[in-house]
Amino acid sequence: MSNENLQEAVKQKYGAAAKQVLAGGTATCGGGAESSCSDPITKDLYDTRETSALPEEAVAASLGCGNPAALAKLCPGEIVLDLGSGGGIDVLLSAKRVGPAGKAYGLDMTDEMLALARENQKKAGLENVEFLKGTIENIPLPENSVHVIISNCVINLSGDKDRVLSEAFRVLKPGGRLAISDVVVRGEVPTDIRKSVELWVGCFAGALEEFAYRDKLFRAGFENIDIEPTRIYKVEEARDFLASAGLDIEKVAPLVEGKFMSAFLRATKPFSRANVVGPSCRA
Ligand SMILES: C[S@@+](CC[C@H](N)C(=O)[O-])C[C@H]1O[C@@H](n2cnc3c(N)ncnc32)[C@H](O)[C@@H]1O
């Protein structure tokens, strides 16, 4: 499948998820029938103290696999960019953490998600937020312009991850931090899983193997690379998910057990004498 076709499939899936929320429902990662609170990937990611202060629709649209805004240890005054911001939950949480002196950008390519996110921003009454339309492969921001890049379960969906990481590197200020949650694979993955577009769009089959992820981050120019598992999935939890993609669960199970995890990935853009523009608070 070409990158263009893949992006189109992803847009349709997440456009439909946004419409579910706008119609009063809850978005689901694979677009399936289960609610996200019973989904092993998206459930219980946020503290209720964080979510109770957000619009219900921002929480209902949450399709991530971690809580990057909390793990990134954001500081007042920082500029944050969320790659694949969806309904905006992590952008709104980031905006609260960086305060009025800072700013949180959300970037998404799906019109319905952007409409939902902007509606959620209005309901939250936050002014230091801006949602941008575009792709994470071509970030519509200048180089050296943000302190922190977060992302929540999106990079696994891209057909050109090298491009995404080099774009992230470009827009980060020297000393800036990449702090992302993503699905990561440990070891070999069966080919039939890799080939399944349904699983890809539903957060799984586009996931990188952890050493391959490290290598891509390193080749994009990042340093201080760290990958921390936050949740390791059991086959039993994914049984319905895998079966609904038409896979023979008994055959696939032993090959999948313990190999998929949500992880928090950290890395920094090195300082260079040529382009130091002032340290962020973590540098
Ligand atoms: C799994 S959802 C995650 C949404 C959000 N981060 C969250 O935690 O709820 C993926 C989101 O990324 C967006 N997306 C996927 N691929 C993208 C790309 N290549 N460029 C821009 N946005 C993309 C989709 O439109 C969707 O809103």
Coordinates of C-alpha atoms and ligand atoms in Angstrom, one line a residue:
M1 CA 0.0 0.0 0.0
S2 CA 1.4 3.4 -0.9
N3 CA 1.9 6.1 1.7
E4 CA -0.9 8.2 0.2
N5 CA -3.4 5.3 0.3
L6 CA -2.3 4.5 3.9
Q7 CA -2.8 8.1 4.9
E8 CA -6.3 8.1 3.3
A9 CA -7.2 4.9 5.2
V10 CA -6.0 6.4 8.4
K11 CA -8.0 9.7 7.8
Q12 CA -11.2 7.7 7.1
K13 CA -10.7 5.7 10.3
Y14 CA -10.1 8.6 12.6
G15 CA -12.6 10.8 10.8
A16 CA -15.2 8.2 11.7
A17 CA -13.9 8.0 15.3
A18 CA -14.3 11.8 15.6
K19 CA -17.9 11.6 14.3
Q20 CA -18.6 8.9 16.9
V21 CA -17.6 11.4 19.6
L22 CA -19.5 14.3 18.0
A23 CA -22.6 12.1 18.0
G24 CA -22.2 11.6 21.8
G25 CA -20.3 8.3 21.7
T26 CA -16.7 7.3 22.6
A27 CA -14.0 6.9 20.1
T28 CA -12.3 3.5 19.7
C29 CA -8.7 2.7 18.6
G30 CA -9.6 0.2 15.9
G31 CA -12.9 1.8 15.1
G32 CA -14.6 -1.3 16.6
A33 CA -17.6 -1.7 18.7
E34 CA -15.9 -1.9 22.1
S35 CA -15.8 1.2 24.2
S36 CA -12.4 2.7 24.9
C37 CA -12.7 2.1 28.7
S38 CA -12.5 -1.6 28.1
D39 CA -9.8 -1.3 25.4
P40 CA -6.5 -2.6 26.9
I41 CA -4.5 0.0 25.0
T42 CA -6.5 3.2 25.8
K43 CA -8.0 2.5 29.2
D44 CA -6.8 4.2 32.5
L45 CA -4.1 6.3 30.9
Y46 CA -5.0 9.5 32.8
D47 CA -5.5 10.5 36.4
T48 CA -9.1 11.5 37.0
R49 CA -7.8 14.8 38.5
E50 CA -6.5 15.6 35.1
T51 CA -9.5 14.5 33.0
S52 CA -12.2 16.0 35.3
A53 CA -11.1 19.5 34.4
L54 CA -11.4 18.8 30.6
P55 CA -14.4 18.8 28.3
E56 CA -16.1 15.3 28.3
E57 CA -15.6 15.1 24.5
A58 CA -11.9 15.5 24.7
V59 CA -11.7 12.6 27.1
A60 CA -14.2 10.5 25.0
A61 CA -12.0 11.1 21.9
S62 CA -8.8 9.9 23.6
L63 CA -7.2 7.2 21.5
G64 CA -3.7 7.2 22.9
C65 CA -1.6 4.6 24.5
G66 CA 0.2 6.7 27.2
N67 CA 0.2 10.0 28.9
P68 CA 3.1 11.9 27.3
A69 CA 2.2 15.3 28.7
A70 CA 2.7 14.0 32.2
L71 CA 5.8 12.0 31.4
A72 CA 7.4 14.9 29.5
K73 CA 7.7 16.9 32.7
L74 CA 6.6 20.1 30.9
C75 CA 7.6 23.5 32.4
P76 CA 5.8 26.9 32.5
G77 CA 6.7 28.9 29.4
E78 CA 7.6 26.0 27.1
I79 CA 6.3 25.6 23.5
V80 CA 4.9 22.1 23.0
L81 CA 3.9 20.3 19.8
D82 CA 1.6 17.2 19.8
L83 CA 2.0 15.1 16.6
G84 CA -1.4 13.6 15.7
S85 CA -3.3 15.5 18.3
G86 CA -6.7 13.8 17.6
G87 CA -9.5 15.3 19.8
G88 CA -6.9 17.3 21.6
I89 CA -6.6 15.7 25.1
D90 CA -2.8 15.9 25.3
V91 CA -2.7 19.4 23.8
L92 CA -5.2 20.7 26.4
L93 CA -3.3 19.0 29.3
S94 CA 0.0 20.4 27.9
A95 CA -1.4 23.9 27.7
K96 CA -2.4 23.8 31.4
R97 CA 1.1 22.6 32.3
V98 CA 3.0 25.2 30.3
G99 CA 0.7 28.0 31.4
P100 CA -0.2 31.3 29.6
A101 CA 3.5 32.1 29.0
G102 CA 3.8 28.9 27.0
K103 CA 1.9 27.5 24.0
A104 CA 0.6 24.1 22.9
Y105 CA 0.3 23.2 19.3
G106 CA -1.7 20.2 18.0
L107 CA -1.0 18.9 14.5
D108 CA -3.5 16.5 12.7
M109 CA -4.4 15.7 9.1
T110 CA -8.0 14.7 9.7
D111 CA -10.6 17.5 9.4
E112 CA -13.1 15.9 11.7
M113 CA -10.5 15.5 14.5
L114 CA -9.4 19.1 14.0
A115 CA -13.0 20.3 14.3
L116 CA -13.5 18.3 17.4
A117 CA -10.3 19.5 18.9
R118 CA -11.1 23.1 18.2
E119 CA -14.5 22.7 19.8
N120 CA -12.8 21.1 22.9
Q121 CA -10.4 24.0 23.1
K122 CA -13.3 26.4 23.1
K123 CA -15.1 24.5 25.8
A124 CA -11.9 24.4 27.9
G125 CA -11.4 28.1 27.5
L126 CA -7.7 27.8 26.8
E127 CA -6.1 30.5 24.7
N128 CA -2.5 29.3 24.5
V129 CA -3.5 26.5 22.1
E130 CA -3.5 26.2 18.4
F131 CA -4.5 23.3 16.2
L132 CA -2.7 23.0 12.8
K133 CA -3.8 21.0 9.8
G134 CA -1.0 19.0 8.2
T135 CA 0.9 15.8 8.3
I136 CA 3.5 14.7 10.8
E137 CA 5.7 13.9 7.7
N138 CA 5.7 17.6 6.8
I139 CA 5.4 19.6 10.0
P140 CA 4.1 23.1 9.2
L141 CA 6.4 24.9 11.7
P142 CA 9.8 26.5 11.2
E143 CA 13.0 24.8 12.3
N144 CA 14.2 25.3 16.0
S145 CA 10.8 26.5 17.1
V146 CA 9.5 24.2 19.8
H147 CA 10.9 23.0 23.2
V148 CA 9.1 19.7 23.4
I149 CA 7.4 17.3 21.0
I150 CA 4.9 14.9 22.4
S151 CA 2.8 12.3 20.5
N152 CA 0.4 9.6 21.7
C153 CA 0.1 6.4 19.6
V154 CA 0.5 8.1 16.2
I155 CA 4.0 7.5 14.9
N156 CA 3.3 3.8 14.5
L157 CA 0.6 4.8 11.9
S158 CA 3.0 6.5 9.6
G159 CA 4.4 4.8 6.5
D160 CA 7.5 7.0 6.6
K161 CA 8.8 7.1 10.2
D162 CA 12.3 8.3 9.2
R163 CA 10.7 11.4 7.7
V164 CA 8.6 11.9 10.8
L165 CA 11.6 11.7 13.1
S166 CA 13.7 14.0 10.9
E167 CA 10.9 16.5 10.8
A168 CA 10.6 16.3 14.6
F169 CA 14.3 16.9 14.9
R170 CA 14.1 19.9 12.5
V171 CA 11.4 21.8 14.5
L172 CA 12.9 21.1 17.9
K173 CA 15.1 23.8 19.4
P174 CA 18.6 22.6 20.2
G175 CA 18.4 20.9 23.6
G176 CA 14.7 20.3 22.9
R177 CA 13.0 17.0 24.0
L178 CA 11.1 14.3 22.2
A179 CA 8.7 12.7 24.6
I180 CA 6.3 10.2 23.0
S181 CA 4.1 7.3 23.8
D182 CA 3.8 4.7 21.1
V183 CA 3.2 1.0 20.5
V184 CA 6.5 -0.8 20.2
V185 CA 7.3 -4.4 19.3
R186 CA 9.9 -6.5 21.1
G187 CA 11.4 -9.1 18.7
E188 CA 10.0 -10.6 15.5
V189 CA 6.3 -10.1 14.5
P190 CA 4.4 -12.6 12.3
T191 CA 4.0 -11.4 8.7
D192 CA 0.2 -11.7 8.6
I193 CA 0.0 -9.1 11.4
R194 CA 2.3 -6.8 9.6
K195 CA 0.2 -7.1 6.5
S196 CA -3.1 -6.4 8.1
V197 CA -4.1 -2.8 7.3
E198 CA -6.9 -3.1 9.9
L199 CA -4.4 -3.8 12.6
W200 CA -2.1 -1.1 11.2
V201 CA -4.8 1.5 11.4
G202 CA -5.9 0.2 14.7
C203 CA -2.5 0.9 16.3
F204 CA -0.6 -2.4 16.0
A205 CA 1.0 -3.6 12.8
G206 CA 2.9 -0.4 12.0
A207 CA 4.7 -0.5 15.3
L208 CA 8.5 -0.6 15.2
E209 CA 10.7 -3.1 16.9
E210 CA 12.4 -1.4 19.8
F211 CA 15.9 -1.6 18.5
A212 CA 14.8 -0.4 15.1
Y213 CA 13.1 2.6 16.8
R214 CA 16.3 3.4 18.7
D215 CA 18.3 3.2 15.4
K216 CA 15.9 5.5 13.6
L217 CA 16.0 8.0 16.4
F218 CA 19.8 7.9 16.4
R219 CA 20.0 8.3 12.6
A220 CA 17.6 11.3 12.8
G221 CA 20.3 13.0 15.0
F222 CA 18.8 12.4 18.5
E223 CA 20.8 11.6 21.6
N224 CA 20.0 10.4 25.2
I225 CA 17.5 7.8 23.7
D226 CA 15.5 5.8 26.2
I227 CA 12.6 3.4 25.7
E228 CA 10.6 2.6 28.8
P229 CA 7.8 0.1 28.6
T230 CA 4.6 1.4 30.2
R231 CA 2.2 -1.5 29.5
I232 CA 3.0 -4.9 28.0
Y233 CA 0.0 -6.6 26.4
K234 CA -1.2 -10.1 26.9
V235 CA -2.7 -12.0 24.0
E236 CA -5.8 -12.6 26.0
E237 CA -6.5 -8.9 26.1
A238 CA -6.1 -8.6 22.3
R239 CA -8.0 -11.8 21.5
D240 CA -11.2 -10.0 20.1
F241 CA -9.1 -7.4 18.4
L242 CA -6.9 -9.9 16.6
A243 CA -9.9 -12.2 15.7
S244 CA -11.9 -9.3 14.3
A245 CA -9.0 -8.7 11.9
G246 CA -9.5 -12.2 10.6
L247 CA -6.4 -13.7 12.2
D248 CA -6.3 -17.3 13.4
I249 CA -5.8 -16.5 17.1
E250 CA -4.6 -20.0 18.1
K251 CA -1.9 -19.8 15.5
V252 CA -0.9 -16.3 16.2
A253 CA -1.1 -16.3 20.0
P254 CA 2.3 -17.9 20.8
L255 CA 4.0 -15.6 18.3
V256 CA 2.5 -12.5 19.8
E257 CA 2.6 -13.1 23.6
G258 CA 4.5 -10.3 25.4
K259 CA 5.8 -8.8 22.2
F260 CA 3.6 -5.7 21.9
M261 CA 3.9 -2.9 24.4
S262 CA 3.1 0.7 25.0
A263 CA 6.3 2.5 25.7
F264 CA 7.5 6.0 26.6
L265 CA 10.3 7.1 24.3
R266 CA 12.6 9.9 25.3
A267 CA 15.3 11.6 23.3
T268 CA 16.9 15.0 23.0
K269 CA 18.2 17.2 20.1
P270 CA 21.8 18.0 20.8
F271 CA 23.0 21.5 21.4
S272 CA 25.3 22.7 18.7
R273 CA 27.5 25.9 18.9
A274 CA 26.0 27.0 15.6
N275 CA 22.3 27.1 16.6
V276 CA 21.9 27.5 20.3
V277 CA 18.8 29.6 20.9
G278 CA 18.5 29.4 24.7
P279 CA 17.9 26.4 26.9
S280 CA 14.5 25.1 27.8
C281 CA 13.9 24.5 31.5
R282 CA 15.0 20.8 31.3
A283 CA 18.2 21.4 29.5
Ligands
LIG1 C1 -4.5 6.9 17.5 S1 -5.2 8.6 17.2 C2 -4.4 9.4 18.6 C3 -5.0 10.7 18.8 C4 -4.4 11.5 20.1 N1 -3.0 11.5 20.0 C5 -4.9 10.8 21.3 O1 -4.0 10.4 22.2 O2 -6.1 10.7 21.5 C6 -4.2 9.1 15.8 C7 -4.4 10.5 15.3 O3 -3.3 10.9 14.5 C8 -3.7 11.4 13.3 N2 -2.8 11.0 12.3 C9 -2.4 9.8 11.9 N3 -1.4 9.8 11.0 C10 -1.2 11.1 10.8 C11 -0.2 11.8 9.9 N4 0.6 11.1 9.1 N5 -0.2 13.1 10.0 C12 -1.0 13.8 10.8 N6 -1.9 13.2 11.6 C13 -2.0 11.9 11.6 C14 -5.1 10.8 13.1 O4 -5.9 11.7 12.3 C15 -5.7 10.7 14.5 O5 -6.3 11.9 14.9

